[in-house]
Amino acid sequence: MKVITLLFLSLLLLPAVAIAGQFEEGQDAYSRGDYQTALKLWMPLAEQGNAKAQSRIGWMNWYGTGVKPDTAEARKWYRRAAEQGDARSQFNLGLMYWWGIGGVTQDYAEAATWYRKAADRGYAYAQTSLGMMYEHGVGVTQDLVQAYMWTSLAKAAGNESSAIPLDGIAAKMTPGQIAEAKRLASAWKPTPTATAKP
């Protein structure tokens, strides 16, 4: 009975292993500069709902890597991956709304929405962007406590290149606000990424 159970489980896992292998083969091809092979390997995965493949195809379309640059196509793939919880795609979708590219109208509030989703998952660049938006009240209501919290989380995650110095934000805050921001930052936990298709 154990042998049958193990055989059944291995048959269930086989497609996931094959998909993971196909994605990695695409990554290897991309790293070698063989963008056409990478695209050929990733496209079927992306069409089946693989968020990592969707994100990579979005990147290729945005920057014209192996394909003609097409920001509207990039946005399509980023949105698909972002809706599955892919933080990098959520951030890139936020950038598109921030700059008004990819066939969307510039919309700071929509950019903040996507930055927040990525920031909640621990994506440091999104945390930096969100901190800046809260500091200046762009796309969100100005909130120095939130600005300090998100900026400190970004720095703690290793985004030392953050354009926002914490002491600059702190200079505008009361000691109570700083204490609250630090409390929020220390209590913060990343939102787990939604279970995406393999």
PDB file of C-alpha atoms in Angstrom:
ATOM      1  CA  MET A   1       0.000   0.000   0.000  1.00  0.00           C
ATOM      2  CA  LYS A   2       2.874   2.380   0.831  1.00  0.00           C
ATOM      3  CA  VAL A   3       4.415   1.782  -2.599  1.00  0.00           C
ATOM      4  CA  ILE A   4       1.135   2.671  -4.330  1.00  0.00           C
ATOM      5  CA  THR A   5       0.778   5.818  -2.220  1.00  0.00           C
ATOM      6  CA  LEU A   6       4.345   6.895  -3.001  1.00  0.00           C
ATOM      7  CA  LEU A   7       3.839   6.180  -6.692  1.00  0.00           C
ATOM      8  CA  PHE A   8       0.620   8.219  -6.699  1.00  0.00           C
ATOM      9  CA  LEU A   9       2.308  11.146  -4.917  1.00  0.00           C
ATOM     10  CA  SER A  10       5.268  11.085  -7.298  1.00  0.00           C
ATOM     11  CA  LEU A  11       2.908  11.200 -10.273  1.00  0.00           C
ATOM     12  CA  LEU A  12       1.217  14.254  -8.762  1.00  0.00           C
ATOM     13  CA  LEU A  13       4.536  16.027  -8.238  1.00  0.00           C
ATOM     14  CA  LEU A  14       5.996  15.159 -11.647  1.00  0.00           C
ATOM     15  CA  PRO A  15       4.321  18.066 -13.535  1.00  0.00           C
ATOM     16  CA  ALA A  16       5.508  20.576 -10.922  1.00  0.00           C
ATOM     17  CA  VAL A  17       9.087  19.272 -11.167  1.00  0.00           C
ATOM     18  CA  ALA A  18       8.939  19.437 -14.972  1.00  0.00           C
ATOM     19  CA  ILE A  19       7.614  22.999 -14.858  1.00  0.00           C
ATOM     20  CA  ALA A  20      10.301  24.054 -12.384  1.00  0.00           C
ATOM     21  CA  GLY A  21      12.927  22.484 -14.654  1.00  0.00           C
ATOM     22  CA  GLN A  22      11.533  24.269 -17.698  1.00  0.00           C
ATOM     23  CA  PHE A  23      11.549  27.592 -15.869  1.00  0.00           C
ATOM     24  CA  GLU A  24      15.176  27.093 -14.773  1.00  0.00           C
ATOM     25  CA  GLU A  25      16.176  26.123 -18.319  1.00  0.00           C
ATOM     26  CA  GLY A  26      14.637  29.407 -19.451  1.00  0.00           C
ATOM     27  CA  GLN A  27      16.558  31.273 -16.748  1.00  0.00           C
ATOM     28  CA  ASP A  28      19.816  29.644 -17.857  1.00  0.00           C
ATOM     29  CA  ALA A  29      19.103  30.605 -21.486  1.00  0.00           C
ATOM     30  CA  TYR A  30      18.293  34.175 -20.434  1.00  0.00           C
ATOM     31  CA  SER A  31      21.539  34.405 -18.437  1.00  0.00           C
ATOM     32  CA  ARG A  32      23.483  33.278 -21.530  1.00  0.00           C
ATOM     33  CA  GLY A  33      21.783  35.964 -23.616  1.00  0.00           C
ATOM     34  CA  ASP A  34      19.718  33.405 -25.543  1.00  0.00           C
ATOM     35  CA  TYR A  35      16.502  35.383 -25.151  1.00  0.00           C
ATOM     36  CA  GLN A  36      14.572  33.563 -27.862  1.00  0.00           C
ATOM     37  CA  THR A  37      15.053  30.219 -26.106  1.00  0.00           C
ATOM     38  CA  ALA A  38      14.117  31.762 -22.774  1.00  0.00           C
ATOM     39  CA  LEU A  39      10.940  33.185 -24.279  1.00  0.00           C
ATOM     40  CA  LYS A  40      10.104  29.865 -25.947  1.00  0.00           C
ATOM     41  CA  LEU A  41      10.476  28.047 -22.610  1.00  0.00           C
ATOM     42  CA  TRP A  42       8.661  30.634 -20.486  1.00  0.00           C
ATOM     43  CA  MET A  43       5.715  31.480 -22.740  1.00  0.00           C
ATOM     44  CA  PRO A  44       3.859  28.156 -22.296  1.00  0.00           C
ATOM     45  CA  LEU A  45       4.397  28.383 -18.531  1.00  0.00           C
ATOM     46  CA  ALA A  46       3.135  31.972 -18.469  1.00  0.00           C
ATOM     47  CA  GLU A  47       0.059  31.034 -20.462  1.00  0.00           C
ATOM     48  CA  GLN A  48      -0.616  28.239 -17.937  1.00  0.00           C
ATOM     49  CA  GLY A  49      -0.498  30.794 -15.106  1.00  0.00           C
ATOM     50  CA  ASN A  50       3.074  30.546 -13.811  1.00  0.00           C
ATOM     51  CA  ALA A  51       3.644  33.902 -12.071  1.00  0.00           C
ATOM     52  CA  LYS A  52       7.456  33.763 -12.289  1.00  0.00           C
ATOM     53  CA  ALA A  53       7.322  33.175 -16.039  1.00  0.00           C
ATOM     54  CA  GLN A  54       4.708  35.914 -16.438  1.00  0.00           C
ATOM     55  CA  SER A  55       6.945  38.331 -14.534  1.00  0.00           C
ATOM     56  CA  ARG A  56       9.984  37.485 -16.690  1.00  0.00           C
ATOM     57  CA  ILE A  57       8.001  37.934 -19.913  1.00  0.00           C
ATOM     58  CA  GLY A  58       6.750  41.262 -18.597  1.00  0.00           C
ATOM     59  CA  TRP A  59      10.366  42.289 -18.012  1.00  0.00           C
ATOM     60  CA  MET A  60      11.428  41.197 -21.497  1.00  0.00           C
ATOM     61  CA  ASN A  61       8.616  43.211 -23.081  1.00  0.00           C
ATOM     62  CA  TRP A  62       9.269  46.306 -20.973  1.00  0.00           C
ATOM     63  CA  TYR A  63      12.970  46.441 -21.770  1.00  0.00           C
ATOM     64  CA  GLY A  64      12.872  44.913 -25.250  1.00  0.00           C
ATOM     65  CA  THR A  65      15.044  41.975 -24.271  1.00  0.00           C
ATOM     66  CA  GLY A  66      14.725  39.502 -27.139  1.00  0.00           C
ATOM     67  CA  VAL A  67      11.466  41.099 -28.262  1.00  0.00           C
ATOM     68  CA  LYS A  68      10.389  44.489 -29.545  1.00  0.00           C
ATOM     69  CA  PRO A  69       9.763  46.800 -26.552  1.00  0.00           C
ATOM     70  CA  ASP A  70       6.048  46.829 -25.764  1.00  0.00           C
ATOM     71  CA  THR A  71       5.043  48.361 -22.440  1.00  0.00           C
ATOM     72  CA  ALA A  72       1.359  47.496 -22.935  1.00  0.00           C
ATOM     73  CA  GLU A  73       2.311  43.823 -23.334  1.00  0.00           C
ATOM     74  CA  ALA A  74       4.608  44.123 -20.319  1.00  0.00           C
ATOM     75  CA  ARG A  75       1.734  45.546 -18.282  1.00  0.00           C
ATOM     76  CA  LYS A  76      -0.507  42.625 -19.286  1.00  0.00           C
ATOM     77  CA  TRP A  77       1.999  40.050 -18.034  1.00  0.00           C
ATOM     78  CA  TYR A  78       2.912  42.029 -14.911  1.00  0.00           C
ATOM     79  CA  ARG A  79      -0.766  42.326 -13.995  1.00  0.00           C
ATOM     80  CA  ARG A  80      -1.289  38.581 -14.339  1.00  0.00           C
ATOM     81  CA  ALA A  81       1.682  37.851 -12.079  1.00  0.00           C
ATOM     82  CA  ALA A  82       0.807  40.687  -9.678  1.00  0.00           C
ATOM     83  CA  GLU A  83      -2.704  39.354  -9.181  1.00  0.00           C
ATOM     84  CA  GLN A  84      -1.124  36.080  -8.042  1.00  0.00           C
ATOM     85  CA  GLY A  85       0.942  37.909  -5.443  1.00  0.00           C
ATOM     86  CA  ASP A  86       4.277  38.294  -7.264  1.00  0.00           C
ATOM     87  CA  ALA A  87       5.842  41.246  -5.418  1.00  0.00           C
ATOM     88  CA  ARG A  88       8.260  42.269  -8.179  1.00  0.00           C
ATOM     89  CA  SER A  89       5.389  42.429 -10.684  1.00  0.00           C
ATOM     90  CA  GLN A  90       3.266  44.394  -8.214  1.00  0.00           C
ATOM     91  CA  PHE A  91       6.096  46.908  -7.858  1.00  0.00           C
ATOM     92  CA  ASN A  92       6.618  47.152 -11.623  1.00  0.00           C
ATOM     93  CA  LEU A  93       2.898  47.649 -12.165  1.00  0.00           C
ATOM     94  CA  GLY A  94       3.082  50.446  -9.580  1.00  0.00           C
ATOM     95  CA  LEU A  95       5.924  52.015 -11.565  1.00  0.00           C
ATOM     96  CA  MET A  96       3.800  51.939 -14.696  1.00  0.00           C
ATOM     97  CA  TYR A  97       1.019  53.823 -12.943  1.00  0.00           C
ATOM     98  CA  TRP A  98       3.542  56.222 -11.375  1.00  0.00           C
ATOM     99  CA  TRP A  99       4.954  57.163 -14.788  1.00  0.00           C
ATOM    100  CA  GLY A 100       1.788  56.647 -16.868  1.00  0.00           C
ATOM    101  CA  ILE A 101       3.288  54.091 -19.245  1.00  0.00           C
ATOM    102  CA  GLY A 102       2.091  50.805 -20.675  1.00  0.00           C
ATOM    103  CA  GLY A 103      -1.219  52.188 -21.856  1.00  0.00           C
ATOM    104  CA  VAL A 104      -2.307  53.507 -18.458  1.00  0.00           C
ATOM    105  CA  THR A 105      -2.953  57.048 -17.342  1.00  0.00           C
ATOM    106  CA  GLN A 106      -0.604  58.362 -14.679  1.00  0.00           C
ATOM    107  CA  ASP A 107      -2.343  57.600 -11.389  1.00  0.00           C
ATOM    108  CA  TYR A 108      -0.441  58.040  -8.124  1.00  0.00           C
ATOM    109  CA  ALA A 109      -3.194  56.460  -6.024  1.00  0.00           C
ATOM    110  CA  GLU A 110      -3.151  53.336  -8.198  1.00  0.00           C
ATOM    111  CA  ALA A 111       0.652  53.294  -8.017  1.00  0.00           C
ATOM    112  CA  ALA A 112       0.394  53.448  -4.218  1.00  0.00           C
ATOM    113  CA  THR A 113      -2.050  50.524  -4.230  1.00  0.00           C
ATOM    114  CA  TRP A 114       0.385  48.297  -6.117  1.00  0.00           C
ATOM    115  CA  TYR A 115       3.413  49.521  -4.150  1.00  0.00           C
ATOM    116  CA  ARG A 116       1.536  48.693  -0.945  1.00  0.00           C
ATOM    117  CA  LYS A 117       0.830  45.137  -2.101  1.00  0.00           C
ATOM    118  CA  ALA A 118       4.532  44.605  -2.883  1.00  0.00           C
ATOM    119  CA  ALA A 119       5.636  46.403   0.301  1.00  0.00           C
ATOM    120  CA  ASP A 120       3.359  44.177   2.370  1.00  0.00           C
ATOM    121  CA  ARG A 121       5.247  41.184   0.930  1.00  0.00           C
ATOM    122  CA  GLY A 122       8.591  42.679   1.981  1.00  0.00           C
ATOM    123  CA  TYR A 123       9.740  44.083  -1.369  1.00  0.00           C
ATOM    124  CA  ALA A 124      12.203  46.764  -0.233  1.00  0.00           C
ATOM    125  CA  TYR A 125      11.991  48.996  -3.324  1.00  0.00           C
ATOM    126  CA  ALA A 126       8.222  49.182  -2.927  1.00  0.00           C
ATOM    127  CA  GLN A 127       8.660  50.010   0.760  1.00  0.00           C
ATOM    128  CA  THR A 128      10.989  52.867  -0.189  1.00  0.00           C
ATOM    129  CA  SER A 129       8.524  54.177  -2.784  1.00  0.00           C
ATOM    130  CA  LEU A 130       5.634  53.938  -0.353  1.00  0.00           C
ATOM    131  CA  GLY A 131       7.631  55.730   2.336  1.00  0.00           C
ATOM    132  CA  MET A 132       8.321  58.576  -0.078  1.00  0.00           C
ATOM    133  CA  MET A 133       4.652  58.803  -1.037  1.00  0.00           C
ATOM    134  CA  TYR A 134       3.567  58.960   2.608  1.00  0.00           C
ATOM    135  CA  GLU A 135       6.217  61.564   3.423  1.00  0.00           C
ATOM    136  CA  HIS A 136       5.028  63.907   0.682  1.00  0.00           C
ATOM    137  CA  GLY A 137       1.345  62.964   0.496  1.00  0.00           C
ATOM    138  CA  VAL A 138       1.519  61.838  -3.141  1.00  0.00           C
ATOM    139  CA  GLY A 139      -1.235  59.351  -4.012  1.00  0.00           C
ATOM    140  CA  VAL A 140      -1.928  58.852  -0.305  1.00  0.00           C
ATOM    141  CA  THR A 141      -2.746  61.081   2.638  1.00  0.00           C
ATOM    142  CA  GLN A 142       0.479  62.441   4.104  1.00  0.00           C
ATOM    143  CA  ASP A 143       1.434  60.354   7.139  1.00  0.00           C
ATOM    144  CA  LEU A 144       4.907  60.732   8.607  1.00  0.00           C
ATOM    145  CA  VAL A 145       4.466  57.719  10.889  1.00  0.00           C
ATOM    146  CA  GLN A 146       3.821  55.516   7.839  1.00  0.00           C
ATOM    147  CA  ALA A 147       6.660  57.227   5.941  1.00  0.00           C
ATOM    148  CA  TYR A 148       9.118  56.487   8.744  1.00  0.00           C
ATOM    149  CA  MET A 149       7.862  52.930   9.207  1.00  0.00           C
ATOM    150  CA  TRP A 150       8.090  51.939   5.515  1.00  0.00           C
ATOM    151  CA  THR A 151      11.442  53.652   5.023  1.00  0.00           C
ATOM    152  CA  SER A 152      12.936  51.945   8.077  1.00  0.00           C
ATOM    153  CA  LEU A 153      11.625  48.568   6.867  1.00  0.00           C
ATOM    154  CA  ALA A 154      13.225  49.168   3.450  1.00  0.00           C
ATOM    155  CA  LYS A 155      16.559  50.011   5.037  1.00  0.00           C
ATOM    156  CA  ALA A 156      16.334  46.962   7.328  1.00  0.00           C
ATOM    157  CA  ALA A 157      15.670  44.801   4.248  1.00  0.00           C
ATOM    158  CA  GLY A 158      18.894  46.038   2.702  1.00  0.00           C
ATOM    159  CA  ASN A 159      17.734  48.896   0.494  1.00  0.00           C
ATOM    160  CA  GLU A 160      20.440  51.243   1.738  1.00  0.00           C
ATOM    161  CA  SER A 161      20.127  53.244  -1.462  1.00  0.00           C
ATOM    162  CA  SER A 162      16.781  54.536  -0.232  1.00  0.00           C
ATOM    163  CA  ALA A 163      16.459  58.145  -1.338  1.00  0.00           C
ATOM    164  CA  ILE A 164      14.711  59.014   1.909  1.00  0.00           C
ATOM    165  CA  PRO A 165      16.922  59.639   4.936  1.00  0.00           C
ATOM    166  CA  LEU A 166      15.174  58.543   8.118  1.00  0.00           C
ATOM    167  CA  ASP A 167      16.582  61.481  10.063  1.00  0.00           C
ATOM    168  CA  GLY A 168      14.971  63.834   7.520  1.00  0.00           C
ATOM    169  CA  ILE A 169      11.565  62.314   8.220  1.00  0.00           C
ATOM    170  CA  ALA A 170      12.209  62.180  11.967  1.00  0.00           C
ATOM    171  CA  ALA A 171      13.033  65.904  11.990  1.00  0.00           C
ATOM    172  CA  LYS A 172       9.398  66.598  11.070  1.00  0.00           C
ATOM    173  CA  MET A 173       7.964  64.242  13.710  1.00  0.00           C
ATOM    174  CA  THR A 174       7.195  64.387  17.415  1.00  0.00           C
ATOM    175  CA  PRO A 175       8.925  61.894  19.732  1.00  0.00           C
ATOM    176  CA  GLY A 176       5.557  60.130  20.119  1.00  0.00           C
ATOM    177  CA  GLN A 177       5.197  59.739  16.352  1.00  0.00           C
ATOM    178  CA  ILE A 178       8.717  58.333  16.068  1.00  0.00           C
ATOM    179  CA  ALA A 179       7.996  55.848  18.861  1.00  0.00           C
ATOM    180  CA  GLU A 180       4.769  54.770  17.126  1.00  0.00           C
ATOM    181  CA  ALA A 181       6.549  54.355  13.779  1.00  0.00           C
ATOM    182  CA  LYS A 182       9.238  52.213  15.411  1.00  0.00           C
ATOM    183  CA  ARG A 183       6.580  50.140  17.182  1.00  0.00           C
ATOM    184  CA  LEU A 184       4.730  49.548  13.905  1.00  0.00           C
ATOM    185  CA  ALA A 185       7.959  48.618  12.120  1.00  0.00           C
ATOM    186  CA  SER A 186       8.960  46.128  14.803  1.00  0.00           C
ATOM    187  CA  ALA A 187       5.484  44.526  14.809  1.00  0.00           C
ATOM    188  CA  TRP A 188       5.308  44.344  10.997  1.00  0.00           C
ATOM    189  CA  LYS A 189       5.288  40.904   9.355  1.00  0.00           C
ATOM    190  CA  PRO A 190       5.297  40.310   5.597  1.00  0.00           C
ATOM    191  CA  THR A 191       2.146  39.058   3.971  1.00  0.00           C
ATOM    192  CA  PRO A 192       2.771  35.599   2.557  1.00  0.00           C
ATOM    193  CA  THR A 193       2.745  35.371  -1.208  1.00  0.00           C
ATOM    194  CA  ALA A 194      -0.427  33.807  -2.492  1.00  0.00           C
ATOM    195  CA  THR A 195      -0.040  30.258  -3.672  1.00  0.00           C
ATOM    196  CA  ALA A 196       0.613  30.617  -7.354  1.00  0.00           C
ATOM    197  CA  LYS A 197       0.458  27.966 -10.009  1.00  0.00           C
ATOM    198  CA  PRO A 198       3.760  26.117 -10.312  1.00  0.00           C
TER     199      PRO A 198
END
